[in-house]
Amino acid sequence: MGGKSFFIDTSRCTACRGCQIACKEWHGLPATKTTQVGWGNHQNPKDLNFYTYKLVRFSEHERNGKVVWYFFPDQCRHCLEPPCKDVADGYVKGAIVKDPETGAVIYNLEKLKKVPFDELLDACPYHIPRQDPKTGMVAKCDMCIDRVKAGLLPMCVKTCPTGAMNFGDREEMLALAKKRLAEVKKKFPNAQLLDADSVRVIYLVLDDPKLYHEYAVASKDVGITRKVALKKLFDPMGWLQSLV
Amino acid sequence: MTNHWIDIKNSDVILIMGSNAAENHPISFKWVTRAKENGATLIHVDPRFTRTSAKADIYAPIRSGTDIAFLGGLINYIIHNKKYFKEYVAEYTNASFIVNKKFGFKDGLFAGYNPKTRSYDKSYWAFELDRHGVPKRDKSLKHRRCVFQLLKKHFSRYTLDKVSKVTGTPKNLLKKIYEVYASTGTKDRSGTIMYAMGWTQHTVGVQNIRAMCIIQLLLGNIGVSGGGVNALRGESNVQGSTDHCILFHIWPGYLKTPRASLKTLVDYNKKYTPVCPDPMSANWWQNYPKYSVSFLKAMFGENATKENDFGYKWMPKLDDGKSYAWLVLFDEMYKGNIKGFFAWGQNPACSGANANKNRQALAKLDWLVNVNIFENETGSFWKGPGMDPKKIKTEVFFLPCAVSAEKEGSITNSGRWMQWRYQAAKPPCGVKGDGEIMVELMNKIRELYRKEGGVFPEPILNLNWPKKYDPHQVAKLINGYFTRDVVVKGKHFKKGEQVPSFAYLQDDGSTCSGNWLYCGSYTEKGNMAARRDKTQTEMQKRIGLFPNWAWCWPVNRRILYNRASVDRNGQPWNPKKAVIRWTGRGWEGDVPDGGWPPLSYGKKSRYPFIMRKWGFGQIFGPGRADGPFPEHYEPLESPLKKNPFNSQRINPVVKLFHTNADRWKTADPRYPIAATTYRVTEHWQTGVLTRWQPWLVEAEPQLFVEMSEELAKLKGIKNGDRVVVESPRGKLIAVAIVTKRLKPLKIEGRVVHEVGLPWHFGWVVPKDGGDSANLLTPSVGDPNTLIPETKAFMVNVYKL
C-alpha cells in the first residue's frame, strides 16, 4: 500500500490553530459567524462546517486530580477503503474518487448533490462531511491535492510550527508514527495510534481517544464496510498485508 | 534574551513563568518541543492553566503578583540545600563582594529610605572598597557582610509554608519545582527561563526579573547554552525598537538621555562613563564617549564639530528628577498639559492601563494624529462609548500607513537578531511607509523653520536629514561610517567607509554611528542582516548556532556573557554544549565577550561580565530604585490588607497618580476577585490588525472572562453567560468561560478567586466583540520602568 499519509502527533500540538486558519486561507473559505454567548469555549467554530475542513478541538478533563487539556486537529482521515465512496458509488459514479497516486479521497461537489447527505454522513466513521444547507453541496478536507500534486506539503502541515502535523509517503509516516509512539509510551502508557491501519491520517494521542473527541476513533457500527469486513473475516493476513 | 530562540532546545529544564509561550510565542514551542524530546522538563507557573500548561510536565497555579515570593522560595531552597554552582558563584558573581556597614534591611525597607520622597539613598548600598578603590571580596563566601551571606539571610524568610500561603501554590508543587529547577546548578545541566509581560507588568516588575537573574547566577546558568534570562518580546520588533530608543530615558544603544543639569558634553560623558580602578575589569562602558559622540555625529553630520560639542546642546534634555514615561504622559494629558499627540502605530485608547483615563485624556488635546493601518479606537475615540462628539474639541487626523510586509527594512527579534526583510507587496495607492511619512513630515517642518525661523531652530535645521527615505541609507547610518581619512588601531580608513565594528568608533568626530550596538551590521562587506547562510562549524552545530544567518548585536555574539560558560582555563563547563572554548591561541565557537585570554592568564584576562563596572554578575544589584535584593510586596490592588512578609503593603517607592481617574481599592468587599489580563494566539496587541481578519475573529470572536467552576457557582454564572466585570475604574461586558483550568486559591487561610480577560478587543470592530480589558486596569507602574501593573488588580463579576 503506497500513496501518502498524514501523521498528526497531538503530543506536539499546542492548538495554535495555524493549521485551521491556513486551511481556510489556501482554500479561500470564508469565516463563519461565531459567538461565545451560550458556548464559552476556545474551540471556534464549534464544529466542522461546509466552510471549515479542519478544526482544532479543545477538551478539558480532570485525570487523577490533574487538569488536562487535549487538542485534536480534526479532519477527514482519507480512509484506505472510504465508506463514503461506497455510498456515493451506489448513486453516482465519480461523485467520490480515490486519487490513485496519493490515495486522497476527493469529493466532486456537483455530483455529490445527488447522493443523500444523511447516508454519506452516517457512513463516515469519523463524522466528517458537512453540507451547505443553501446549495446542498458537501465538502471536507481534500489533502490539498493541488499542492501535493505540485510537490508541496498540504497547507496545514506547512504551517505547523511544532511538528505536530506531518505528511509524506505512507511507509515513512507509519514508521515515524511507530517511532514516536514508542518514545511517548515511556511517559504516557495509554498513548496509542488511532486506526493506523485503515486511514491515511494517523493520530497519536496520549490518553483515551474519547477524551480528545467523540469521533477520534472509528465508531464500531460504521466505518468498516461490508466488503472490508468480509475480506477481513476470510483472509485476515492478506487484508493486513494489503495495508502495508 | 541573553540567548536566542533556537538555543531553548539545549535546555535541561525550561521554566515558563510570567508567560504563556505556547499561545503568545507559538514558534518558540518548536524549540521547547525539541528540548522536551531531548529529555528536558518543562515547568509552567501561571494563574491559569493555558495551552502552555497543557504541554508542561509540571504545572503550578500562582496568585498574580506573587512571583517574588515564589522565586524567593527557590533562592532559599538553592542556598539552604547547597544546590548552587559554587565555583561560578565565587568567581563570576558579586556574591563574594563585601557590602558596607550602613547597609541593612528591616521590615520591608532597605537602608537609606526616605519616606517623604518615597525613594532610597543608594549610597547605603555601596560595596566596601580596598585601598585601590576596588570592592573587597571574600571568595569563601563566609564574611558576615558578603553578598552571599546577606542574600542567604534575606531569603531565609521565604519558607515553603510562607510562600505557599502567599502564592496559593500548593507546598508539594513548590517543592517539586524547586527540586527540578535547582538540579541545573551543576556543570553539565542548564536551565532557562522564558518570561514575558506576566513578569514585567507589575509594580515589582523589574524585581521579578532580578529574582530570576539571582537564581540563574546561583545556578551558573548565565552565558551557557540552554540557559540565560530570556524575555519573550511582545511584538516582532520590540527588541529593535528598544535598541533604537523608542523609550524616553535612552538614546540609541542604551546611552542615557541627558538631563537639563548636564550642560556640556563633558558633563554628560563624565556622568555616564563608569570609572573602574580594577585592571581586570573590561568595564566596557568606559567607551561611552566614543558612542555618544559618534551618535551626535550621526544626528548632525558635518554640523557637529568639536567646537560646538558635536551639537550636544541641540539635543532635547529631560528635567532633573522628572519622568516622561507613558503613564506620566497620559497623566499630564489628562490634566490638560499636552496639546498635541502623535499616536503612531499604537492604540492607547485600548492598550494603556486605565483606558477610560486615557480616552478622557485624548479629549483634552487640541490635535491628534493617528498613524495606523486601520481605523482604531484611538482615532475614533470621540465617537466612542460615553463620548459626546459635540463637546470634544480635539481635531483628529488619520494617516493610513503601510503594513510591515509592504516595507523593506529590518526587524530585531527577541534573540537580538537583526533580520532584513524585502518588500513583499506594494502598499495600496497613496499609502506610505512610516519612514517615508517621517522624512516628508520633517522636511516640511524644516522648510517652515527655514522660511519663518522659530525660537530654537538649530536642532531642526542642523539635523543630518535625508531628502528621501531610503532604508539602506538609514541602516548604513545606524552602523556608521568614517567622516574623514583616519588611522585607528593601526588600520587606515577612508572618509565614507563603513565602520567595521564598534571597537573602531572614536570620540573625536572621525566616526559617526546612529547606534553603536549595531556597528558591524552594515559594513563594507554589505548588509549583514540580509545574510541567509547556514554554514557553521561542528561545535556551533551542536548547539544550533548559525553565525552567518542574519546578524546579531553585539558584534554577532549569539549568547551574551559567554565567557562565564567556561572555567578559568577557558574550557567549557559542559563540553557537550560548549559555547566557546580557548584553544591556547584563541577562542572558537561563538564570538566571545571580548578576545582576552581566559582568567588563568592573569592580568591579560578580563572578568566575564564585561558590561558591568566591576566585571561580575550582579546578585547584589545596587542600581535599582527599589532595592539591591527583591522583596515581596503586594500589588497596588490585592485581596490582602497586609503584606505577610513585611509592613510595607506595596512597593515603597512606587509612583502613584492622584487624578480623580486614579482610583484603587484593596481588600475591599466590593472588589473581592483577583484579576489579570493576557493575550490569545489569534489576536495581536489591541487587535487593530487582527480584529479585521475574519478567520481570526471566527476563532476568537469576542471578549471573554475565564473563571473557575467554583466561582461561577458562587455567582450563579453559567458557561457562555454574559457577565459584567467591574473594577474601581471601569466596567465591561464579557462572556463567561467557566473552566476547570482556573481553580480557587487558598491564600492566608482563605479562598481567593482569580479571573482573567484578554485585552485584544475594542468597540470599533467586530460589532459584538466587546471592549478593552484595560478599562479595568490601574494606572500605576514599576518604580524603575513605569510599566503599568496590568497583570494584578481587583474586580467584581456578576451576571448581566
JSON list of C-alpha atoms in Angstrom, two decimals, chain B residues 250-406:
[
{"chain": "B", "resi": 250, "resn": "ILE", "atom": "CA", "xyz": [17.58, 56.41, 26.43]},
{"chain": "B", "resi": 251, "resn": "TRP", "atom": "CA", "xyz": [19.34, 57.35, 23.24]},
{"chain": "B", "resi": 252, "resn": "PRO", "atom": "CA", "xyz": [20.01, 54.54, 20.75]},
{"chain": "B", "resi": 253, "resn": "GLY", "atom": "CA", "xyz": [22.17, 51.73, 22.10]},
{"chain": "B", "resi": 254, "resn": "TYR", "atom": "CA", "xyz": [21.11, 52.34, 25.73]},
{"chain": "B", "resi": 255, "resn": "LEU", "atom": "CA", "xyz": [23.01, 55.63, 26.05]},
{"chain": "B", "resi": 256, "resn": "LYS", "atom": "CA", "xyz": [21.30, 57.91, 28.53]},
{"chain": "B", "resi": 257, "resn": "THR", "atom": "CA", "xyz": [19.06, 60.81, 27.57]},
{"chain": "B", "resi": 258, "resn": "PRO", "atom": "CA", "xyz": [20.76, 63.88, 29.02]},
{"chain": "B", "resi": 259, "resn": "ARG", "atom": "CA", "xyz": [19.28, 65.73, 31.99]},
{"chain": "B", "resi": 260, "resn": "ALA", "atom": "CA", "xyz": [18.95, 69.52, 31.97]},
{"chain": "B", "resi": 261, "resn": "SER", "atom": "CA", "xyz": [21.65, 69.92, 34.62]},
{"chain": "B", "resi": 262, "resn": "LEU", "atom": "CA", "xyz": [24.26, 68.32, 32.34]},
{"chain": "B", "resi": 263, "resn": "LYS", "atom": "CA", "xyz": [25.10, 71.50, 30.48]},
{"chain": "B", "resi": 264, "resn": "THR", "atom": "CA", "xyz": [28.03, 70.31, 28.37]},
{"chain": "B", "resi": 265, "resn": "LEU", "atom": "CA", "xyz": [29.09, 67.17, 26.58]},
{"chain": "B", "resi": 266, "resn": "VAL", "atom": "CA", "xyz": [31.95, 66.83, 29.07]},
{"chain": "B", "resi": 267, "resn": "ASP", "atom": "CA", "xyz": [29.47, 66.88, 32.00]},
{"chain": "B", "resi": 268, "resn": "TYR", "atom": "CA", "xyz": [27.27, 64.38, 30.23]},
{"chain": "B", "resi": 269, "resn": "ASN", "atom": "CA", "xyz": [30.02, 61.92, 29.36]},
{"chain": "B", "resi": 270, "resn": "LYS", "atom": "CA", "xyz": [31.55, 62.23, 32.81]},
{"chain": "B", "resi": 271, "resn": "LYS", "atom": "CA", "xyz": [28.24, 61.45, 34.46]},
{"chain": "B", "resi": 272, "resn": "TYR", "atom": "CA", "xyz": [27.58, 58.29, 32.47]},
{"chain": "B", "resi": 273, "resn": "THR", "atom": "CA", "xyz": [31.07, 56.88, 31.91]},
{"chain": "B", "resi": 274, "resn": "PRO", "atom": "CA", "xyz": [31.89, 54.48, 34.74]},
{"chain": "B", "resi": 275, "resn": "VAL", "atom": "CA", "xyz": [35.45, 54.54, 36.06]},
{"chain": "B", "resi": 276, "resn": "CYS", "atom": "CA", "xyz": [36.83, 51.29, 37.40]},
{"chain": "B", "resi": 277, "resn": "PRO", "atom": "CA", "xyz": [40.24, 51.09, 39.04]},
{"chain": "B", "resi": 278, "resn": "ASP", "atom": "CA", "xyz": [40.38, 47.30, 38.68]},
{"chain": "B", "resi": 279, "resn": "PRO", "atom": "CA", "xyz": [42.56, 46.46, 35.63]},
{"chain": "B", "resi": 280, "resn": "MET", "atom": "CA", "xyz": [40.93, 43.03, 35.41]},
{"chain": "B", "resi": 281, "resn": "SER", "atom": "CA", "xyz": [37.53, 44.56, 34.66]},
{"chain": "B", "resi": 282, "resn": "ALA", "atom": "CA", "xyz": [36.82, 45.32, 31.00]},
{"chain": "B", "resi": 283, "resn": "ASN", "atom": "CA", "xyz": [34.28, 47.91, 32.19]},
{"chain": "B", "resi": 284, "resn": "TRP", "atom": "CA", "xyz": [33.02, 48.18, 28.63]},
{"chain": "B", "resi": 285, "resn": "TRP", "atom": "CA", "xyz": [31.01, 51.31, 29.27]},
{"chain": "B", "resi": 286, "resn": "GLN", "atom": "CA", "xyz": [34.31, 53.17, 29.70]},
{"chain": "B", "resi": 287, "resn": "ASN", "atom": "CA", "xyz": [33.93, 53.62, 25.91]},
{"chain": "B", "resi": 288, "resn": "TYR", "atom": "CA", "xyz": [30.77, 55.68, 26.46]},
{"chain": "B", "resi": 289, "resn": "PRO", "atom": "CA", "xyz": [32.15, 58.94, 24.96]},
{"chain": "B", "resi": 290, "resn": "LYS", "atom": "CA", "xyz": [33.05, 57.15, 21.72]},
{"chain": "B", "resi": 291, "resn": "TYR", "atom": "CA", "xyz": [29.48, 56.00, 21.33]},
{"chain": "B", "resi": 292, "resn": "SER", "atom": "CA", "xyz": [27.84, 59.26, 22.39]},
{"chain": "B", "resi": 293, "resn": "VAL", "atom": "CA", "xyz": [29.99, 61.41, 20.12]},
{"chain": "B", "resi": 294, "resn": "SER", "atom": "CA", "xyz": [29.52, 59.02, 17.18]},
{"chain": "B", "resi": 295, "resn": "PHE", "atom": "CA", "xyz": [25.77, 59.19, 17.78]},
{"chain": "B", "resi": 296, "resn": "LEU", "atom": "CA", "xyz": [25.82, 63.01, 17.77]},
{"chain": "B", "resi": 297, "resn": "LYS", "atom": "CA", "xyz": [27.81, 62.89, 14.53]},
{"chain": "B", "resi": 298, "resn": "ALA", "atom": "CA", "xyz": [25.09, 60.69, 13.04]},
{"chain": "B", "resi": 299, "resn": "MET", "atom": "CA", "xyz": [22.42, 63.13, 14.22]},
{"chain": "B", "resi": 300, "resn": "PHE", "atom": "CA", "xyz": [24.02, 66.34, 12.98]},
{"chain": "B", "resi": 301, "resn": "GLY", "atom": "CA", "xyz": [26.63, 65.23, 10.41]},
{"chain": "B", "resi": 302, "resn": "GLU", "atom": "CA", "xyz": [29.02, 67.95, 9.29]},
{"chain": "B", "resi": 303, "resn": "ASN", "atom": "CA", "xyz": [27.28, 70.44, 11.57]},
{"chain": "B", "resi": 304, "resn": "ALA", "atom": "CA", "xyz": [28.53, 68.55, 14.63]},
{"chain": "B", "resi": 305, "resn": "THR", "atom": "CA", "xyz": [32.03, 69.78, 15.44]},
{"chain": "B", "resi": 306, "resn": "LYS", "atom": "CA", "xyz": [34.34, 69.59, 18.39]},
{"chain": "B", "resi": 307, "resn": "GLU", "atom": "CA", "xyz": [33.85, 73.35, 18.90]},
{"chain": "B", "resi": 308, "resn": "ASN", "atom": "CA", "xyz": [30.09, 73.06, 19.30]},
{"chain": "B", "resi": 309, "resn": "ASP", "atom": "CA", "xyz": [30.24, 69.91, 21.49]},
{"chain": "B", "resi": 310, "resn": "PHE", "atom": "CA", "xyz": [29.12, 67.91, 18.42]},
{"chain": "B", "resi": 311, "resn": "GLY", "atom": "CA", "xyz": [25.70, 69.50, 18.74]},
{"chain": "B", "resi": 312, "resn": "TYR", "atom": "CA", "xyz": [25.11, 68.21, 22.27]},
{"chain": "B", "resi": 313, "resn": "LYS", "atom": "CA", "xyz": [23.22, 71.37, 23.20]},
{"chain": "B", "resi": 314, "resn": "TRP", "atom": "CA", "xyz": [20.77, 70.79, 20.34]},
{"chain": "B", "resi": 315, "resn": "MET", "atom": "CA", "xyz": [19.59, 67.51, 21.80]},
{"chain": "B", "resi": 316, "resn": "PRO", "atom": "CA", "xyz": [16.47, 67.67, 23.97]},
{"chain": "B", "resi": 317, "resn": "LYS", "atom": "CA", "xyz": [17.12, 67.40, 27.72]},
{"chain": "B", "resi": 318, "resn": "LEU", "atom": "CA", "xyz": [14.95, 65.94, 30.43]},
{"chain": "B", "resi": 319, "resn": "ASP", "atom": "CA", "xyz": [14.23, 67.97, 33.54]},
{"chain": "B", "resi": 320, "resn": "ASP", "atom": "CA", "xyz": [16.11, 66.55, 36.50]},
{"chain": "B", "resi": 321, "resn": "GLY", "atom": "CA", "xyz": [14.13, 64.08, 38.56]},
{"chain": "B", "resi": 322, "resn": "LYS", "atom": "CA", "xyz": [11.23, 64.02, 36.10]},
{"chain": "B", "resi": 323, "resn": "SER", "atom": "CA", "xyz": [9.86, 61.01, 34.27]},
{"chain": "B", "resi": 324, "resn": "TYR", "atom": "CA", "xyz": [8.36, 61.14, 30.80]},
{"chain": "B", "resi": 325, "resn": "ALA", "atom": "CA", "xyz": [7.05, 57.60, 30.70]},
{"chain": "B", "resi": 326, "resn": "TRP", "atom": "CA", "xyz": [3.72, 56.60, 29.16]},
{"chain": "B", "resi": 327, "resn": "LEU", "atom": "CA", "xyz": [1.78, 56.77, 32.44]},
{"chain": "B", "resi": 328, "resn": "VAL", "atom": "CA", "xyz": [3.18, 60.22, 33.16]},
{"chain": "B", "resi": 329, "resn": "LEU", "atom": "CA", "xyz": [2.43, 61.49, 29.65]},
{"chain": "B", "resi": 330, "resn": "PHE", "atom": "CA", "xyz": [-1.17, 60.35, 29.86]},
{"chain": "B", "resi": 331, "resn": "ASP", "atom": "CA", "xyz": [-1.47, 61.79, 33.35]},
{"chain": "B", "resi": 332, "resn": "GLU", "atom": "CA", "xyz": [-0.28, 65.14, 32.01]},
{"chain": "B", "resi": 333, "resn": "MET", "atom": "CA", "xyz": [-2.57, 64.83, 29.01]},
{"chain": "B", "resi": 334, "resn": "TYR", "atom": "CA", "xyz": [-5.50, 64.09, 31.32]},
{"chain": "B", "resi": 335, "resn": "LYS", "atom": "CA", "xyz": [-4.65, 67.22, 33.29]},
{"chain": "B", "resi": 336, "resn": "GLY", "atom": "CA", "xyz": [-4.72, 69.23, 30.04]},
{"chain": "B", "resi": 337, "resn": "ASN", "atom": "CA", "xyz": [-1.00, 69.92, 29.88]},
{"chain": "B", "resi": 338, "resn": "ILE", "atom": "CA", "xyz": [-0.36, 68.36, 26.48]},
{"chain": "B", "resi": 339, "resn": "LYS", "atom": "CA", "xyz": [-1.75, 69.96, 23.33]},
{"chain": "B", "resi": 340, "resn": "GLY", "atom": "CA", "xyz": [-0.83, 67.62, 20.50]},
{"chain": "B", "resi": 341, "resn": "PHE", "atom": "CA", "xyz": [-0.17, 63.92, 20.18]},
{"chain": "B", "resi": 342, "resn": "PHE", "atom": "CA", "xyz": [1.05, 61.53, 17.51]},
{"chain": "B", "resi": 343, "resn": "ALA", "atom": "CA", "xyz": [-0.37, 58.05, 18.14]},
{"chain": "B", "resi": 344, "resn": "TRP", "atom": "CA", "xyz": [1.93, 56.23, 15.75]},
{"chain": "B", "resi": 345, "resn": "GLY", "atom": "CA", "xyz": [1.40, 52.51, 15.26]},
{"chain": "B", "resi": 346, "resn": "GLN", "atom": "CA", "xyz": [-0.37, 52.26, 18.60]},
{"chain": "B", "resi": 347, "resn": "ASN", "atom": "CA", "xyz": [-3.85, 52.29, 20.07]},
{"chain": "B", "resi": 348, "resn": "PRO", "atom": "CA", "xyz": [-3.67, 53.87, 23.53]},
{"chain": "B", "resi": 349, "resn": "ALA", "atom": "CA", "xyz": [-7.47, 54.03, 23.84]},
{"chain": "B", "resi": 350, "resn": "CYS", "atom": "CA", "xyz": [-7.27, 50.26, 24.32]},
{"chain": "B", "resi": 351, "resn": "SER", "atom": "CA", "xyz": [-3.63, 49.42, 25.04]},
{"chain": "B", "resi": 352, "resn": "GLY", "atom": "CA", "xyz": [-2.94, 51.68, 28.01]},
{"chain": "B", "resi": 353, "resn": "ALA", "atom": "CA", "xyz": [-3.77, 50.77, 31.58]},
{"chain": "B", "resi": 354, "resn": "ASN", "atom": "CA", "xyz": [-6.85, 52.60, 32.88]},
{"chain": "B", "resi": 355, "resn": "ALA", "atom": "CA", "xyz": [-8.16, 53.09, 29.35]},
{"chain": "B", "resi": 356, "resn": "ASN", "atom": "CA", "xyz": [-11.04, 55.33, 30.49]},
{"chain": "B", "resi": 357, "resn": "LYS", "atom": "CA", "xyz": [-8.48, 57.83, 31.79]},
{"chain": "B", "resi": 358, "resn": "ASN", "atom": "CA", "xyz": [-6.59, 57.67, 28.50]},
{"chain": "B", "resi": 359, "resn": "ARG", "atom": "CA", "xyz": [-9.74, 58.14, 26.43]},
{"chain": "B", "resi": 360, "resn": "GLN", "atom": "CA", "xyz": [-10.69, 61.16, 28.55]},
{"chain": "B", "resi": 361, "resn": "ALA", "atom": "CA", "xyz": [-7.14, 62.45, 28.15]},
{"chain": "B", "resi": 362, "resn": "LEU", "atom": "CA", "xyz": [-7.40, 62.34, 24.35]},
{"chain": "B", "resi": 363, "resn": "ALA", "atom": "CA", "xyz": [-10.39, 64.68, 24.61]},
{"chain": "B", "resi": 364, "resn": "LYS", "atom": "CA", "xyz": [-8.16, 67.32, 26.24]},
{"chain": "B", "resi": 365, "resn": "LEU", "atom": "CA", "xyz": [-5.90, 67.56, 23.19]},
{"chain": "B", "resi": 366, "resn": "ASP", "atom": "CA", "xyz": [-6.08, 70.25, 20.51]},
{"chain": "B", "resi": 367, "resn": "TRP", "atom": "CA", "xyz": [-4.98, 67.78, 17.86]},
{"chain": "B", "resi": 368, "resn": "LEU", "atom": "CA", "xyz": [-4.29, 64.10, 17.47]},
{"chain": "B", "resi": 369, "resn": "VAL", "atom": "CA", "xyz": [-2.57, 62.42, 14.54]},
{"chain": "B", "resi": 370, "resn": "ASN", "atom": "CA", "xyz": [-3.37, 58.75, 14.29]},
{"chain": "B", "resi": 371, "resn": "VAL", "atom": "CA", "xyz": [-0.96, 56.83, 12.07]},
{"chain": "B", "resi": 372, "resn": "ASN", "atom": "CA", "xyz": [-2.17, 53.30, 11.59]},
{"chain": "B", "resi": 373, "resn": "ILE", "atom": "CA", "xyz": [-3.15, 50.59, 9.13]},
{"chain": "B", "resi": 374, "resn": "PHE", "atom": "CA", "xyz": [-6.81, 50.51, 10.10]},
{"chain": "B", "resi": 375, "resn": "GLU", "atom": "CA", "xyz": [-9.27, 52.73, 11.86]},
{"chain": "B", "resi": 376, "resn": "ASN", "atom": "CA", "xyz": [-8.94, 52.17, 15.60]},
{"chain": "B", "resi": 377, "resn": "GLU", "atom": "CA", "xyz": [-10.43, 53.21, 18.93]},
{"chain": "B", "resi": 378, "resn": "THR", "atom": "CA", "xyz": [-7.82, 55.96, 19.36]},
{"chain": "B", "resi": 379, "resn": "GLY", "atom": "CA", "xyz": [-8.58, 57.81, 16.14]},
{"chain": "B", "resi": 380, "resn": "SER", "atom": "CA", "xyz": [-12.30, 57.26, 16.74]},
{"chain": "B", "resi": 381, "resn": "PHE", "atom": "CA", "xyz": [-12.27, 57.95, 20.47]},
{"chain": "B", "resi": 382, "resn": "TRP", "atom": "CA", "xyz": [-14.53, 61.00, 20.04]},
{"chain": "B", "resi": 383, "resn": "LYS", "atom": "CA", "xyz": [-17.42, 58.82, 18.88]},
{"chain": "B", "resi": 384, "resn": "GLY", "atom": "CA", "xyz": [-16.73, 56.00, 21.32]},
{"chain": "B", "resi": 385, "resn": "PRO", "atom": "CA", "xyz": [-18.80, 54.81, 24.27]},
{"chain": "B", "resi": 386, "resn": "GLY", "atom": "CA", "xyz": [-19.65, 57.57, 26.72]},
{"chain": "B", "resi": 387, "resn": "MET", "atom": "CA", "xyz": [-18.35, 60.35, 24.45]},
{"chain": "B", "resi": 388, "resn": "ASP", "atom": "CA", "xyz": [-20.34, 63.32, 23.19]},
{"chain": "B", "resi": 389, "resn": "PRO", "atom": "CA", "xyz": [-18.73, 64.40, 19.89]},
{"chain": "B", "resi": 390, "resn": "LYS", "atom": "CA", "xyz": [-20.26, 67.86, 20.21]},
{"chain": "B", "resi": 391, "resn": "LYS", "atom": "CA", "xyz": [-18.28, 68.54, 23.35]},
{"chain": "B", "resi": 392, "resn": "ILE", "atom": "CA", "xyz": [-14.91, 67.34, 22.06]},
{"chain": "B", "resi": 393, "resn": "LYS", "atom": "CA", "xyz": [-12.57, 69.91, 20.58]},
{"chain": "B", "resi": 394, "resn": "THR", "atom": "CA", "xyz": [-9.75, 67.56, 19.56]},
{"chain": "B", "resi": 395, "resn": "GLU", "atom": "CA", "xyz": [-9.04, 67.68, 15.84]},
{"chain": "B", "resi": 396, "resn": "VAL", "atom": "CA", "xyz": [-8.14, 64.19, 14.64]},
{"chain": "B", "resi": 397, "resn": "PHE", "atom": "CA", "xyz": [-6.05, 63.39, 11.57]},
{"chain": "B", "resi": 398, "resn": "PHE", "atom": "CA", "xyz": [-5.74, 59.88, 10.23]},
{"chain": "B", "resi": 399, "resn": "LEU", "atom": "CA", "xyz": [-2.67, 58.92, 8.21]},
{"chain": "B", "resi": 400, "resn": "PRO", "atom": "CA", "xyz": [-3.00, 55.43, 6.77]},
{"chain": "B", "resi": 401, "resn": "CYS", "atom": "CA", "xyz": [0.37, 53.69, 6.64]},
{"chain": "B", "resi": 402, "resn": "ALA", "atom": "CA", "xyz": [1.86, 50.60, 5.06]},
{"chain": "B", "resi": 403, "resn": "VAL", "atom": "CA", "xyz": [1.93, 47.29, 6.89]},
{"chain": "B", "resi": 404, "resn": "SER", "atom": "CA", "xyz": [5.25, 45.56, 7.65]},
{"chain": "B", "resi": 405, "resn": "ALA", "atom": "CA", "xyz": [5.14, 43.27, 4.60]},
{"chain": "B", "resi": 406, "resn": "GLU", "atom": "CA", "xyz": [4.80, 46.35, 2.39]}
]
